[in-house]
Amino acid sequence: MSPLRIGRRGSGLAPRQPGWVRHRLRDAHPSLVVEQVIIETHGDKVPDQHFGPAWPEGAFVGALEQALLEQRIDVAVHSYKDLPTAPTGGLEIAAIPLREAPHDVLLTRVAERLEDLPAGARIGTNSPRRAAQIRRLRAVEIGPIRGNVPTRIAKLEREGLDGVILAAAGLNRLGIAYPRRIDLSPERFVPAPAQGALAVQVRAGSEASVLMAAIDDPPTRRAVTAERSLLREIGAGCHAPVGALATVRADGVS
C-alpha cells in the first residue's frame, strides 16, 4: 500500500493535530505508512491580518482542500470550526474524532478569577464572539490579537495586556499549563460551533475514506453537526460571532 499523505498547515497547532490522527490510525491499522505534507494557507501567510470584511472564507483550509482535489495529499486535518459551513464538492468529512474540551479559557497576568479583573482591563482576542461575551461579563477593553497559541501568550506579557482568551483545546493539545488560567463556563461563555473538534477530510469515495472510519466518534459527530447546522440555518460563516454547544443524550441532541 502506498503511504497515506496527511496534509497539514505549517504553523500553530498544525503539527499536533495530524500527529494525533496519525497515531490513532496506526493503532487501528498497524501496517499503515503515514507521511505528513506541509501546505501553507492564507492564514499562515498573513499572520497579522485581523478577521473582517477582507478576511476570505476558508482562509485556514482552502489550500488544503485544493491539495486534496489535486491529489497532492490524501487526507487533510482541520480544526472543524475553521471549515466553511457549505461542503466542498468532491470532498467529505470521513472522521470526526473524539472531541477535546470545547470551552474557552482566559489567561491573565495577575487575576486569579474573572471577578478580579480591574475595570478597563485590556483583553486580547481577535474573535468578535469572544469580545462580545467578555464585555457582557466584565467592563473591559479589547485589543485585537492574532498568531498561534505561544505567540498570543507571549503578547500577553510583551504588549501589556491583562489577559488573552484562547480555546482550552489548543492549550491542552500543546500541553501548556499556564499559571493563571480561568476556565470560562460554556453556560456563561458559549464556545464557537465545533470548537475543540477535528475534521478529517478526504476525497469522496476514496480508499482513505474507508480507513478513517476507525477514528470517527459518533457522539462527537452528532454534536458538532448540530452546532454547525445552526450556522448554516442562519446563513453565518465559520468566523461569525455565534456560539453553540450541543449535548448528546440517549433521546437526542440538545
PDB file of C-alpha atoms in Angstrom:
ATOM      1  CA  MET A   1       0.000   0.000   0.000  1.00  0.00           C
ATOM      2  CA  SER A   2       1.291   3.484  -0.849  1.00  0.00           C
ATOM      3  CA  PRO A   3       1.963   5.828   2.068  1.00  0.00           C
ATOM      4  CA  LEU A   4      -1.051   7.809   3.228  1.00  0.00           C
ATOM      5  CA  ARG A   5      -0.241  11.510   2.803  1.00  0.00           C
ATOM      6  CA  ILE A   6      -1.728  13.741   5.512  1.00  0.00           C
ATOM      7  CA  GLY A   7      -1.713  17.457   4.727  1.00  0.00           C
ATOM      8  CA  ARG A   8      -1.283  19.977   7.483  1.00  0.00           C
ATOM      9  CA  ARG A   9      -0.719  23.674   7.954  1.00  0.00           C
ATOM     10  CA  GLY A  10       2.798  24.759   8.769  1.00  0.00           C
ATOM     11  CA  SER A  11       2.062  26.719  11.932  1.00  0.00           C
ATOM     12  CA  GLY A  12       0.151  26.791  15.179  1.00  0.00           C
ATOM     13  CA  LEU A  13      -1.408  23.513  16.288  1.00  0.00           C
ATOM     14  CA  ALA A  14      -0.898  22.036  12.821  1.00  0.00           C
ATOM     15  CA  PRO A  15       1.829  19.528  13.735  1.00  0.00           C
ATOM     16  CA  ARG A  16      -0.043  18.224  16.813  1.00  0.00           C
ATOM     17  CA  GLN A  17      -3.438  17.600  15.219  1.00  0.00           C
ATOM     18  CA  PRO A  18      -2.293  15.439  12.268  1.00  0.00           C
ATOM     19  CA  GLY A  19       0.177  13.734  14.603  1.00  0.00           C
ATOM     20  CA  TRP A  20      -2.678  12.728  16.903  1.00  0.00           C
ATOM     21  CA  VAL A  21      -4.670  11.439  13.906  1.00  0.00           C
ATOM     22  CA  ARG A  22      -1.632   9.547  12.612  1.00  0.00           C
ATOM     23  CA  HIS A  23      -1.173   7.731  15.930  1.00  0.00           C
ATOM     24  CA  ARG A  24      -4.848   6.779  16.105  1.00  0.00           C
ATOM     25  CA  LEU A  25      -4.702   5.470  12.528  1.00  0.00           C
ATOM     26  CA  ARG A  26      -1.579   3.436  13.272  1.00  0.00           C
ATOM     27  CA  ASP A  27      -3.329   1.926  16.294  1.00  0.00           C
ATOM     28  CA  ALA A  28      -6.231   0.869  14.076  1.00  0.00           C
ATOM     29  CA  HIS A  29      -4.113  -0.089  11.029  1.00  0.00           C
ATOM     30  CA  PRO A  30      -0.630  -1.168  12.272  1.00  0.00           C
ATOM     31  CA  SER A  31       0.800  -1.710   8.785  1.00  0.00           C
ATOM     32  CA  LEU A  32      -0.236   1.722   7.539  1.00  0.00           C
ATOM     33  CA  VAL A  33       2.581   4.069   6.486  1.00  0.00           C
ATOM     34  CA  VAL A  34       1.736   7.739   7.023  1.00  0.00           C
ATOM     35  CA  GLU A  35       3.552  10.808   5.722  1.00  0.00           C
ATOM     36  CA  GLN A  36       2.893  14.453   6.580  1.00  0.00           C
ATOM     37  CA  VAL A  37       2.876  17.137   3.886  1.00  0.00           C
ATOM     38  CA  ILE A  38       3.016  20.839   4.847  1.00  0.00           C
ATOM     39  CA  ILE A  39       0.584  23.091   2.949  1.00  0.00           C
ATOM     40  CA  GLU A  40       0.758  26.859   3.507  1.00  0.00           C
ATOM     41  CA  THR A  41      -2.650  28.518   3.832  1.00  0.00           C
ATOM     42  CA  HIS A  42      -3.757  32.143   3.563  1.00  0.00           C
ATOM     43  CA  GLY A  43      -3.990  32.302   7.355  1.00  0.00           C
ATOM     44  CA  ASP A  44      -0.340  31.244   7.628  1.00  0.00           C
ATOM     45  CA  LYS A  45       0.849  33.772   5.046  1.00  0.00           C
ATOM     46  CA  VAL A  46      -0.727  36.813   6.722  1.00  0.00           C
ATOM     47  CA  PRO A  47      -0.417  36.208  10.487  1.00  0.00           C
ATOM     48  CA  ASP A  48      -1.122  39.877  11.308  1.00  0.00           C
ATOM     49  CA  GLN A  49      -4.319  40.265   9.260  1.00  0.00           C
ATOM     50  CA  HIS A  50      -7.368  40.549  11.511  1.00  0.00           C
ATOM     51  CA  PHE A  51     -10.755  38.981  10.860  1.00  0.00           C
ATOM     52  CA  GLY A  52     -13.031  41.354   8.993  1.00  0.00           C
ATOM     53  CA  PRO A  53     -14.641  42.023   5.602  1.00  0.00           C
ATOM     54  CA  ALA A  54     -11.338  41.379   3.796  1.00  0.00           C
ATOM     55  CA  TRP A  55     -10.805  38.028   5.527  1.00  0.00           C
ATOM     56  CA  PRO A  56     -11.505  35.263   2.953  1.00  0.00           C
ATOM     57  CA  GLU A  57     -13.849  32.379   3.724  1.00  0.00           C
ATOM     58  CA  GLY A  58     -11.841  29.224   4.319  1.00  0.00           C
ATOM     59  CA  ALA A  59      -8.572  31.112   4.851  1.00  0.00           C
ATOM     60  CA  PHE A  60      -7.187  28.333   7.052  1.00  0.00           C
ATOM     61  CA  VAL A  61      -8.443  25.410   4.955  1.00  0.00           C
ATOM     62  CA  GLY A  62      -8.752  26.390   1.272  1.00  0.00           C
ATOM     63  CA  ALA A  63      -5.185  25.451   0.296  1.00  0.00           C
ATOM     64  CA  LEU A  64      -5.526  22.064   1.997  1.00  0.00           C
ATOM     65  CA  GLU A  65      -8.794  21.368   0.194  1.00  0.00           C
ATOM     66  CA  GLN A  66      -7.205  22.297  -3.127  1.00  0.00           C
ATOM     67  CA  ALA A  67      -4.304  19.939  -2.424  1.00  0.00           C
ATOM     68  CA  LEU A  68      -6.826  17.158  -1.772  1.00  0.00           C
ATOM     69  CA  LEU A  69      -8.688  17.824  -5.010  1.00  0.00           C
ATOM     70  CA  GLU A  70      -5.394  17.864  -6.924  1.00  0.00           C
ATOM     71  CA  GLN A  71      -4.402  14.541  -5.272  1.00  0.00           C
ATOM     72  CA  ARG A  72      -1.236  16.012  -3.760  1.00  0.00           C
ATOM     73  CA  ILE A  73      -2.423  14.703  -0.378  1.00  0.00           C
ATOM     74  CA  ASP A  74      -4.898  12.000   0.675  1.00  0.00           C
ATOM     75  CA  VAL A  75      -6.127  13.427   3.986  1.00  0.00           C
ATOM     76  CA  ALA A  76      -6.469  16.919   5.458  1.00  0.00           C
ATOM     77  CA  VAL A  77      -6.836  17.523   9.192  1.00  0.00           C
ATOM     78  CA  HIS A  78      -8.634  20.733  10.154  1.00  0.00           C
ATOM     79  CA  SER A  79      -9.863  22.430  13.264  1.00  0.00           C
ATOM     80  CA  TYR A  80     -13.507  21.845  12.421  1.00  0.00           C
ATOM     81  CA  LYS A  81     -14.544  25.353  13.450  1.00  0.00           C
ATOM     82  CA  ASP A  82     -12.369  26.749  10.608  1.00  0.00           C
ATOM     83  CA  LEU A  83     -14.278  24.929   7.847  1.00  0.00           C
ATOM     84  CA  PRO A  84     -16.914  26.860   5.852  1.00  0.00           C
ATOM     85  CA  THR A  85     -20.418  25.578   6.502  1.00  0.00           C
ATOM     86  CA  ALA A  86     -21.005  24.782   2.810  1.00  0.00           C
ATOM     87  CA  PRO A  87     -19.403  21.441   1.824  1.00  0.00           C
ATOM     88  CA  THR A  88     -16.728  21.405  -0.859  1.00  0.00           C
ATOM     89  CA  GLY A  89     -17.674  19.368  -3.910  1.00  0.00           C
ATOM     90  CA  GLY A  90     -15.714  16.135  -4.298  1.00  0.00           C
ATOM     91  CA  LEU A  91     -14.657  16.080  -0.636  1.00  0.00           C
ATOM     92  CA  GLU A  92     -16.161  14.594   2.519  1.00  0.00           C
ATOM     93  CA  ILE A  93     -15.570  14.621   6.264  1.00  0.00           C
ATOM     94  CA  ALA A  94     -14.633  10.972   6.751  1.00  0.00           C
ATOM     95  CA  ALA A  95     -13.983  11.188  10.506  1.00  0.00           C
ATOM     96  CA  ILE A  96     -14.655  13.472  13.432  1.00  0.00           C
ATOM     97  CA  PRO A  97     -12.523  12.054  16.265  1.00  0.00           C
ATOM     98  CA  LEU A  98     -13.278  12.321  19.968  1.00  0.00           C
ATOM     99  CA  ARG A  99     -13.585  15.989  20.859  1.00  0.00           C
ATOM    100  CA  GLU A 100     -11.185  17.892  23.089  1.00  0.00           C
ATOM    101  CA  ALA A 101     -12.534  20.345  25.677  1.00  0.00           C
ATOM    102  CA  PRO A 102     -14.836  22.763  23.793  1.00  0.00           C
ATOM    103  CA  HIS A 103     -14.734  25.734  26.179  1.00  0.00           C
ATOM    104  CA  ASP A 104     -12.643  28.914  26.208  1.00  0.00           C
ATOM    105  CA  VAL A 105     -10.128  29.998  28.824  1.00  0.00           C
ATOM    106  CA  LEU A 106      -8.830  33.381  29.955  1.00  0.00           C
ATOM    107  CA  LEU A 107      -5.113  33.576  30.694  1.00  0.00           C
ATOM    108  CA  THR A 108      -4.183  36.576  32.830  1.00  0.00           C
ATOM    109  CA  ARG A 109      -1.088  38.327  34.110  1.00  0.00           C
ATOM    110  CA  VAL A 110      -2.458  38.859  37.614  1.00  0.00           C
ATOM    111  CA  ALA A 111      -6.141  37.989  38.128  1.00  0.00           C
ATOM    112  CA  GLU A 112      -6.974  34.585  39.591  1.00  0.00           C
ATOM    113  CA  ARG A 113     -10.734  34.905  38.977  1.00  0.00           C
ATOM    114  CA  LEU A 114     -12.863  36.620  36.342  1.00  0.00           C
ATOM    115  CA  GLU A 115     -14.251  38.878  39.065  1.00  0.00           C
ATOM    116  CA  ASP A 116     -10.716  40.071  39.884  1.00  0.00           C
ATOM    117  CA  LEU A 117     -10.194  41.735  36.507  1.00  0.00           C
ATOM    118  CA  PRO A 118      -9.942  45.502  37.032  1.00  0.00           C
ATOM    119  CA  ALA A 119     -12.356  47.822  35.258  1.00  0.00           C
ATOM    120  CA  GLY A 120     -10.943  48.726  31.862  1.00  0.00           C
ATOM    121  CA  ALA A 121      -8.660  45.685  31.736  1.00  0.00           C
ATOM    122  CA  ARG A 122      -7.194  45.101  28.249  1.00  0.00           C
ATOM    123  CA  ILE A 123      -8.105  41.661  26.918  1.00  0.00           C
ATOM    124  CA  GLY A 124      -6.558  40.268  23.752  1.00  0.00           C
ATOM    125  CA  THR A 125      -8.767  38.467  21.253  1.00  0.00           C
ATOM    126  CA  ASN A 126      -9.436  38.698  17.535  1.00  0.00           C
ATOM    127  CA  SER A 127     -12.795  36.932  17.833  1.00  0.00           C
ATOM    128  CA  PRO A 128     -15.984  39.070  17.716  1.00  0.00           C
ATOM    129  CA  ARG A 129     -17.779  36.308  19.655  1.00  0.00           C
ATOM    130  CA  ARG A 130     -15.221  36.279  22.459  1.00  0.00           C
ATOM    131  CA  ALA A 131     -15.082  40.084  22.559  1.00  0.00           C
ATOM    132  CA  ALA A 132     -18.866  40.379  22.873  1.00  0.00           C
ATOM    133  CA  GLN A 133     -19.116  37.743  25.588  1.00  0.00           C
ATOM    134  CA  ILE A 134     -16.272  39.019  27.772  1.00  0.00           C
ATOM    135  CA  ARG A 135     -17.705  42.547  27.554  1.00  0.00           C
ATOM    136  CA  ARG A 136     -21.047  41.178  28.723  1.00  0.00           C
ATOM    137  CA  LEU A 137     -19.372  39.706  31.798  1.00  0.00           C
ATOM    138  CA  ARG A 138     -16.826  42.436  32.617  1.00  0.00           C
ATOM    139  CA  ALA A 139     -16.167  46.092  31.682  1.00  0.00           C
ATOM    140  CA  VAL A 140     -13.028  45.549  29.603  1.00  0.00           C
ATOM    141  CA  GLU A 141     -11.235  46.921  26.562  1.00  0.00           C
ATOM    142  CA  ILE A 142     -10.467  44.630  23.625  1.00  0.00           C
ATOM    143  CA  GLY A 143      -7.093  44.504  21.899  1.00  0.00           C
ATOM    144  CA  PRO A 144      -7.084  42.609  18.579  1.00  0.00           C
ATOM    145  CA  ILE A 145      -4.509  39.825  18.655  1.00  0.00           C
ATOM    146  CA  ARG A 146      -3.588  37.049  16.224  1.00  0.00           C
ATOM    147  CA  GLY A 147      -0.925  34.368  15.968  1.00  0.00           C
ATOM    148  CA  ASN A 148      -0.511  30.832  17.176  1.00  0.00           C
ATOM    149  CA  VAL A 149      -1.065  29.924  20.822  1.00  0.00           C
ATOM    150  CA  PRO A 150       2.526  30.508  22.059  1.00  0.00           C
ATOM    151  CA  THR A 151       2.665  33.817  20.150  1.00  0.00           C
ATOM    152  CA  ARG A 152      -0.530  35.073  21.758  1.00  0.00           C
ATOM    153  CA  ILE A 153       0.671  34.054  25.207  1.00  0.00           C
ATOM    154  CA  ALA A 154       3.927  35.941  24.578  1.00  0.00           C
ATOM    155  CA  LYS A 155       1.939  39.017  23.546  1.00  0.00           C
ATOM    156  CA  LEU A 156       0.086  38.866  26.869  1.00  0.00           C
ATOM    157  CA  GLU A 157       3.322  39.822  28.608  1.00  0.00           C
ATOM    158  CA  ARG A 158       5.025  41.829  25.862  1.00  0.00           C
ATOM    159  CA  GLU A 159       2.125  44.112  24.906  1.00  0.00           C
ATOM    160  CA  GLY A 160       0.930  44.867  28.419  1.00  0.00           C
ATOM    161  CA  LEU A 161      -2.389  43.039  28.094  1.00  0.00           C
ATOM    162  CA  ASP A 162      -4.230  41.975  31.234  1.00  0.00           C
ATOM    163  CA  GLY A 163      -5.422  38.752  29.642  1.00  0.00           C
ATOM    164  CA  VAL A 164      -5.958  36.765  26.440  1.00  0.00           C
ATOM    165  CA  ILE A 165      -8.821  34.436  25.560  1.00  0.00           C
ATOM    166  CA  LEU A 166      -7.925  31.109  23.955  1.00  0.00           C
ATOM    167  CA  ALA A 167      -9.556  27.759  23.276  1.00  0.00           C
ATOM    168  CA  ALA A 168      -8.910  25.204  26.018  1.00  0.00           C
ATOM    169  CA  ALA A 169      -8.415  22.571  23.309  1.00  0.00           C
ATOM    170  CA  GLY A 170      -5.381  24.341  21.883  1.00  0.00           C
ATOM    171  CA  LEU A 171      -3.684  24.666  25.267  1.00  0.00           C
ATOM    172  CA  ASN A 172      -4.454  21.046  26.104  1.00  0.00           C
ATOM    173  CA  ARG A 173      -3.139  19.691  22.799  1.00  0.00           C
ATOM    174  CA  LEU A 174       0.077  21.681  23.184  1.00  0.00           C
ATOM    175  CA  GLY A 175       0.470  20.659  26.817  1.00  0.00           C
ATOM    176  CA  ILE A 176       0.663  24.277  28.016  1.00  0.00           C
ATOM    177  CA  ALA A 177      -0.048  24.711  31.739  1.00  0.00           C
ATOM    178  CA  TYR A 178      -0.246  28.487  32.222  1.00  0.00           C
ATOM    179  CA  PRO A 179      -0.119  29.555  35.907  1.00  0.00           C
ATOM    180  CA  ARG A 180      -3.137  31.891  35.813  1.00  0.00           C
ATOM    181  CA  ARG A 181      -5.802  30.129  33.780  1.00  0.00           C
ATOM    182  CA  ILE A 182      -9.512  30.868  34.243  1.00  0.00           C
ATOM    183  CA  ASP A 183     -11.764  28.278  32.606  1.00  0.00           C
ATOM    184  CA  LEU A 184     -14.833  30.033  31.201  1.00  0.00           C
ATOM    185  CA  SER A 185     -18.041  28.106  31.756  1.00  0.00           C
ATOM    186  CA  PRO A 186     -19.853  27.275  28.488  1.00  0.00           C
ATOM    187  CA  GLU A 187     -23.121  28.242  30.166  1.00  0.00           C
ATOM    188  CA  ARG A 188     -21.894  31.842  30.575  1.00  0.00           C
ATOM    189  CA  PHE A 189     -19.350  31.944  27.733  1.00  0.00           C
ATOM    190  CA  VAL A 190     -20.659  29.895  24.820  1.00  0.00           C
ATOM    191  CA  PRO A 191     -17.910  28.458  22.578  1.00  0.00           C
ATOM    192  CA  ALA A 192     -17.765  28.559  18.785  1.00  0.00           C
ATOM    193  CA  PRO A 193     -19.669  25.806  16.965  1.00  0.00           C
ATOM    194  CA  ALA A 194     -17.435  22.702  16.665  1.00  0.00           C
ATOM    195  CA  GLN A 195     -14.713  24.217  18.870  1.00  0.00           C
ATOM    196  CA  GLY A 196     -12.376  21.501  20.142  1.00  0.00           C
ATOM    197  CA  ALA A 197     -13.288  19.094  17.321  1.00  0.00           C
ATOM    198  CA  LEU A 198     -11.143  17.937  14.405  1.00  0.00           C
ATOM    199  CA  ALA A 199     -12.442  17.308  10.888  1.00  0.00           C
ATOM    200  CA  VAL A 200     -10.608  14.647   8.887  1.00  0.00           C
ATOM    201  CA  GLN A 201     -11.328  15.408   5.240  1.00  0.00           C
ATOM    202  CA  VAL A 202     -10.707  13.146   2.215  1.00  0.00           C
ATOM    203  CA  ARG A 203     -11.771  12.803  -1.419  1.00  0.00           C
ATOM    204  CA  ALA A 204     -15.274  11.393  -1.541  1.00  0.00           C
ATOM    205  CA  GLY A 205     -15.305   7.638  -2.062  1.00  0.00           C
ATOM    206  CA  SER A 206     -11.538   7.260  -1.780  1.00  0.00           C
ATOM    207  CA  GLU A 207      -9.679   4.399  -0.103  1.00  0.00           C
ATOM    208  CA  ALA A 208      -8.677   6.832   2.626  1.00  0.00           C
ATOM    209  CA  SER A 209     -12.355   7.351   3.455  1.00  0.00           C
ATOM    210  CA  VAL A 210     -12.678   3.707   4.460  1.00  0.00           C
ATOM    211  CA  LEU A 211      -9.571   3.856   6.659  1.00  0.00           C
ATOM    212  CA  MET A 212     -10.857   6.923   8.556  1.00  0.00           C
ATOM    213  CA  ALA A 213     -13.941   5.112   9.880  1.00  0.00           C
ATOM    214  CA  ALA A 214     -11.779   3.618  12.643  1.00  0.00           C
ATOM    215  CA  ILE A 215     -11.195   7.019  14.284  1.00  0.00           C
ATOM    216  CA  ASP A 216     -14.678   8.514  13.921  1.00  0.00           C
ATOM    217  CA  ASP A 217     -16.542   9.248  17.182  1.00  0.00           C
ATOM    218  CA  PRO A 218     -20.321   9.160  16.567  1.00  0.00           C
ATOM    219  CA  PRO A 219     -21.356  11.248  19.624  1.00  0.00           C
ATOM    220  CA  THR A 220     -18.864  13.982  18.660  1.00  0.00           C
ATOM    221  CA  ARG A 221     -20.117  13.883  15.067  1.00  0.00           C
ATOM    222  CA  ARG A 222     -23.731  14.284  16.206  1.00  0.00           C
ATOM    223  CA  ALA A 223     -22.882  17.221  18.478  1.00  0.00           C
ATOM    224  CA  VAL A 224     -20.773  19.248  16.049  1.00  0.00           C
ATOM    225  CA  THR A 225     -23.143  18.521  13.150  1.00  0.00           C
ATOM    226  CA  ALA A 226     -25.956  20.042  15.210  1.00  0.00           C
ATOM    227  CA  GLU A 227     -23.846  23.076  16.131  1.00  0.00           C
ATOM    228  CA  ARG A 228     -22.790  23.758  12.554  1.00  0.00           C
ATOM    229  CA  SER A 229     -26.374  23.274  11.358  1.00  0.00           C
ATOM    230  CA  LEU A 230     -27.214  26.384  13.390  1.00  0.00           C
ATOM    231  CA  LEU A 231     -24.577  28.372  11.468  1.00  0.00           C
ATOM    232  CA  ARG A 232     -25.926  27.109   8.161  1.00  0.00           C
ATOM    233  CA  GLU A 233     -29.548  27.858   9.038  1.00  0.00           C
ATOM    234  CA  ILE A 234     -28.830  31.481   9.945  1.00  0.00           C
ATOM    235  CA  GLY A 235     -26.513  31.954   6.970  1.00  0.00           C
ATOM    236  CA  ALA A 236     -23.440  32.651   9.090  1.00  0.00           C
ATOM    237  CA  GLY A 237     -19.845  31.804   8.222  1.00  0.00           C
ATOM    238  CA  CYS A 238     -17.332  29.906  10.317  1.00  0.00           C
ATOM    239  CA  HIS A 239     -15.944  33.159  11.831  1.00  0.00           C
ATOM    240  CA  ALA A 240     -19.332  34.738  12.610  1.00  0.00           C
ATOM    241  CA  PRO A 241     -19.850  35.891  16.227  1.00  0.00           C
ATOM    242  CA  VAL A 242     -22.085  32.909  17.022  1.00  0.00           C
ATOM    243  CA  GLY A 243     -21.772  30.433  19.906  1.00  0.00           C
ATOM    244  CA  ALA A 244     -23.286  26.960  20.163  1.00  0.00           C
ATOM    245  CA  LEU A 245     -22.622  23.848  22.223  1.00  0.00           C
ATOM    246  CA  ALA A 246     -24.724  20.711  21.751  1.00  0.00           C
ATOM    247  CA  THR A 247     -25.225  17.948  24.294  1.00  0.00           C
ATOM    248  CA  VAL A 248     -25.782  14.393  23.048  1.00  0.00           C
ATOM    249  CA  ARG A 249     -28.245  12.302  25.038  1.00  0.00           C
ATOM    250  CA  ALA A 250     -29.845   8.932  24.503  1.00  0.00           C
ATOM    251  CA  ASP A 251     -33.062  10.591  23.339  1.00  0.00           C
ATOM    252  CA  GLY A 252     -31.436  13.137  21.009  1.00  0.00           C
ATOM    253  CA  VAL A 253     -29.286  16.256  20.854  1.00  0.00           C
ATOM    254  CA  SER A 254     -29.993  19.468  22.750  1.00  0.00           C
TER     255      SER A 254
END
